Short mmCIF file of C-alpha atoms in Angstrom, two decimals:
data_model
loop_
_atom_site.label_atom_id
_atom_site.label_comp_id
_atom_site.label_asym_id
_atom_site.label_seq_id
_atom_site.Cartn_x
_atom_site.Cartn_y
_atom_site.Cartn_z
CA UNK A 14 0.19 0.12 -0.11
CA UNK A 15 1.73 3.18 -1.53
CA UNK A 16 -0.41 5.41 1.24
CA UNK A 17 1.26 3.20 4.24
CA UNK A 18 4.61 3.73 2.55
CA UNK A 19 3.79 6.82 2.62
CA UNK A 20 3.07 7.69 5.73
CA UNK A 21 5.26 5.58 7.62
CA UNK A 22 7.62 7.19 6.03
CA UNK A 23 6.93 10.60 6.86
CA UNK A 24 6.50 9.53 10.59
CA UNK A 25 10.01 7.55 10.75
CA UNK A 26 11.47 11.02 9.39
CA UNK A 27 9.36 13.17 12.61
CA UNK A 28 10.12 10.62 14.48
CA UNK A 29 14.18 11.07 13.72
CA UNK A 30 13.26 14.53 14.18
CA UNK A 31 11.99 14.42 17.88
CA UNK A 32 14.70 11.71 19.70
CA UNK A 33 17.68 13.81 18.91
CA UNK A 34 16.30 15.58 22.49
CA UNK A 35 18.65 13.22 24.23
CA UNK A 36 16.90 14.65 27.97
CA UNK A 37 13.55 12.67 26.82
CA UNK A 38 12.02 10.33 29.25
CA UNK A 39 11.63 7.49 29.01
CA UNK A 40 7.87 7.27 29.12
CA UNK A 41 7.97 10.32 26.03
CA UNK A 42 10.12 8.32 24.32
CA UNK A 43 7.76 4.89 24.65
CA UNK A 44 4.85 7.10 23.44
CA UNK A 45 6.55 7.79 20.29
CA UNK A 46 7.75 4.48 19.47
CA UNK A 47 3.64 3.08 20.13
CA UNK A 48 2.74 6.71 17.56
CA UNK A 49 4.84 5.09 15.17
CA UNK A 50 3.32 1.02 15.52
CA UNK A 51 -0.42 2.62 15.30
CA UNK A 52 -0.06 3.57 11.68
CA UNK A 53 0.27 -0.23 10.90
CA UNK A 54 -3.68 -0.46 12.55
CA UNK A 55 -2.19 -3.73 14.63
CA UNK A 56 -3.61 -4.08 17.90
CA UNK A 57 -1.62 -6.41 18.39
CA UNK A 58 2.43 -4.88 18.29
CA UNK A 59 2.30 -2.13 20.93
CA UNK A 60 4.97 -0.96 22.93
CA UNK A 61 4.30 -0.59 27.40
CA UNK A 62 4.59 2.20 28.37
CA UNK A 63 6.05 3.00 31.57
CA UNK A 64 4.25 4.17 34.19
CA UNK A 65 6.12 6.58 36.39
CA UNK A 66 3.99 10.12 36.01
CA UNK A 67 0.76 9.66 36.70
CA UNK A 68 -2.54 11.65 37.88
CA UNK A 69 -4.63 9.28 41.32
CA UNK A 70 -7.29 8.36 39.47
CA UNK A 71 -8.28 5.59 36.81
CA UNK A 72 -9.69 5.81 32.88
CA UNK A 73 -12.37 2.66 31.97
CA UNK A 74 -13.73 2.85 28.46
CA UNK A 75 -17.56 1.17 28.11
CA UNK A 76 -19.48 0.74 25.61
CA UNK A 77 -18.19 4.22 23.82
CA UNK A 78 -18.25 6.20 27.14
CA UNK A 79 -15.64 7.34 29.48
CA UNK A 80 -16.04 6.46 32.88
CA UNK A 81 -13.98 7.42 36.13
CA UNK A 82 -13.15 4.06 37.45
CA UNK A 83 -10.70 4.75 40.15
CA UNK A 84 -9.75 7.37 41.98
CA UNK A 85 -8.87 9.18 45.92
CA UNK A 86 -11.68 8.83 48.20
CA UNK A 87 -11.66 12.80 48.09
CA UNK A 88 -13.43 12.67 44.93
CA UNK A 89 -15.63 9.92 45.44
CA UNK A 90 -18.64 12.30 44.55
CA UNK A 91 -16.89 11.75 40.63
CA UNK A 92 -16.51 7.45 40.67
CA UNK A 93 -17.98 5.92 38.23
CA UNK A 94 -19.06 9.38 36.54
CA UNK A 95 -19.37 9.52 32.32
CA UNK A 96 -16.40 12.06 31.15
CA UNK A 97 -17.07 14.49 29.40
CA UNK A 98 -14.22 16.37 28.48
CA UNK A 99 -10.26 15.78 30.17
CA UNK A 100 -8.23 19.01 30.18
CA UNK A 101 -11.28 21.06 28.52
CA UNK A 102 -10.98 18.80 25.36
CA UNK A 103 -14.29 17.35 24.60
CA UNK A 104 -14.22 13.43 24.58
CA UNK A 105 -14.63 13.32 21.14
CA UNK A 106 -11.82 14.43 20.74
CA UNK A 107 -9.51 12.68 23.24
CA UNK A 108 -11.03 9.10 21.31
CA UNK A 109 -10.03 10.89 18.10
CA UNK A 110 -6.04 11.18 19.25
CA UNK A 111 -6.24 7.41 20.98
CA UNK A 112 -7.11 6.36 17.40
CA UNK A 113 -3.61 7.64 16.24
CA UNK A 114 -1.21 6.93 18.90
CA UNK A 115 -2.46 3.75 20.35
CA UNK A 116 -1.86 0.53 17.75
CA UNK A 117 -5.85 -0.76 17.31
CA UNK A 118 -7.73 -2.12 14.72
CA UNK A 119 -10.76 -0.08 15.40
CA UNK A 120 -12.42 3.16 17.48
CA UNK A 121 -13.52 0.30 20.04
CA UNK A 122 -10.01 -1.39 20.64
CA UNK A 123 -8.48 2.18 19.97
CA UNK A 124 -10.70 3.04 23.60
CA UNK A 125 -10.17 0.37 25.58
CA UNK A 126 -6.32 0.24 25.43
CA UNK A 127 -5.91 3.93 25.02
CA UNK A 128 -8.13 4.46 28.37
CA UNK A 129 -5.15 2.57 29.91
CA UNK A 130 -2.96 5.84 28.74
CA UNK A 131 -5.34 8.74 30.22
CA UNK A 132 -3.89 9.11 33.69
CA UNK A 133 -0.17 9.64 32.43
CA UNK A 134 1.27 12.79 32.21
CA UNK A 135 3.04 12.26 29.11
CA UNK A 136 0.35 10.67 26.85
CA UNK A 137 -2.26 13.32 27.94
CA UNK A 138 0.78 16.08 26.80
CA UNK A 139 1.62 13.67 23.70
CA UNK A 140 -2.50 13.92 23.08
CA UNK A 141 -2.92 17.50 23.75
CA UNK A 142 -4.75 17.26 26.67
CA UNK A 143 -2.09 18.41 29.40
CA UNK A 144 -0.39 21.06 29.26
CA UNK A 145 2.70 19.78 31.66
CA UNK A 146 2.35 22.00 34.85
CA UNK A 147 -1.11 22.39 37.41
CA UNK A 148 -3.79 20.23 37.64
CA UNK A 149 -6.07 18.52 35.38
CA UNK A 150 -9.79 19.23 34.76
CA UNK A 151 -11.97 16.02 34.53
CA UNK A 152 -15.82 17.04 33.46
CA UNK A 153 -18.00 15.06 33.22
CA UNK A 154 -21.76 14.48 31.83
CA UNK A 155 -23.97 16.12 35.21
CA UNK A 156 -21.35 19.55 34.81
CA UNK A 157 -19.60 18.53 37.53
CA UNK A 158 -15.98 19.33 37.21
CA UNK A 159 -12.61 17.84 39.60
CA UNK A 160 -9.25 19.72 39.30
CA UNK A 161 -6.76 16.26 40.04
CA UNK A 162 -2.93 17.05 40.89
CA UNK A 163 -0.55 14.97 39.35
CA UNK A 164 1.29 12.67 41.71
CA UNK A 165 4.42 12.82 41.17
CA UNK A 166 7.30 10.65 40.12
CA UNK A 167 6.73 6.76 40.78
CA UNK A 168 9.95 4.62 41.22
CA UNK A 169 11.60 3.15 38.62
CA UNK A 170 9.63 -0.89 38.83
CA UNK A 171 8.00 -2.45 41.50
CA UNK A 172 9.08 -5.88 40.73
CA UNK A 173 7.41 -8.30 43.50
CA UNK A 174 7.86 -5.66 45.96
CA UNK A 175 11.20 -4.94 45.76
CA UNK A 176 11.90 -1.24 43.91
CA UNK A 177 14.09 -1.79 40.95
CA UNK A 178 16.20 1.47 42.54
CA UNK A 179 17.10 -0.79 46.02
CA UNK A 180 18.55 -3.47 44.18
CA UNK A 181 21.93 -3.37 43.56
CA UNK A 182 24.08 -5.13 40.66
CA UNK A 183 25.33 -8.54 40.14
CA UNK A 184 29.23 -8.43 40.39
CA UNK A 185 30.62 -8.71 36.88
CA UNK A 186 28.26 -6.47 35.72
CA UNK A 187 30.12 -3.16 33.95
#
């Protein structure tokens, strides 16, 4: 398919230009790779995105809508509600962006998989929902509005309850 080849060529050049930033966080790099992989429209091929910089909520996609699935007790009044907007962007726009950034074969798969990334600071920046500092606004179909504050950096990884930044290198490893 010539059009797919042309899109891949353009995206490859864009990705190479963006990768010249040596200070790019791992999450941001993984998200850029996912956008590249999304071009082939294959839900079975994706890059796992590290979850170090998250907002204190999770969102799930159900029957064409996005819902606040879990969050801190202080936001219990909006738990389970249907989301109307994130960062003052309507969910219809967010849904379109998910199709561009998440490897998937259709809108449903993009919504299901994409909902797992909608609390990631770098992903929200990539889809232009979050500016990178301050609180994140989330609006609901009943008119309620909540501001979420970024949780901050988490440790690199938790493996069996042990943080990777607590592990020591084995001997004979450079």
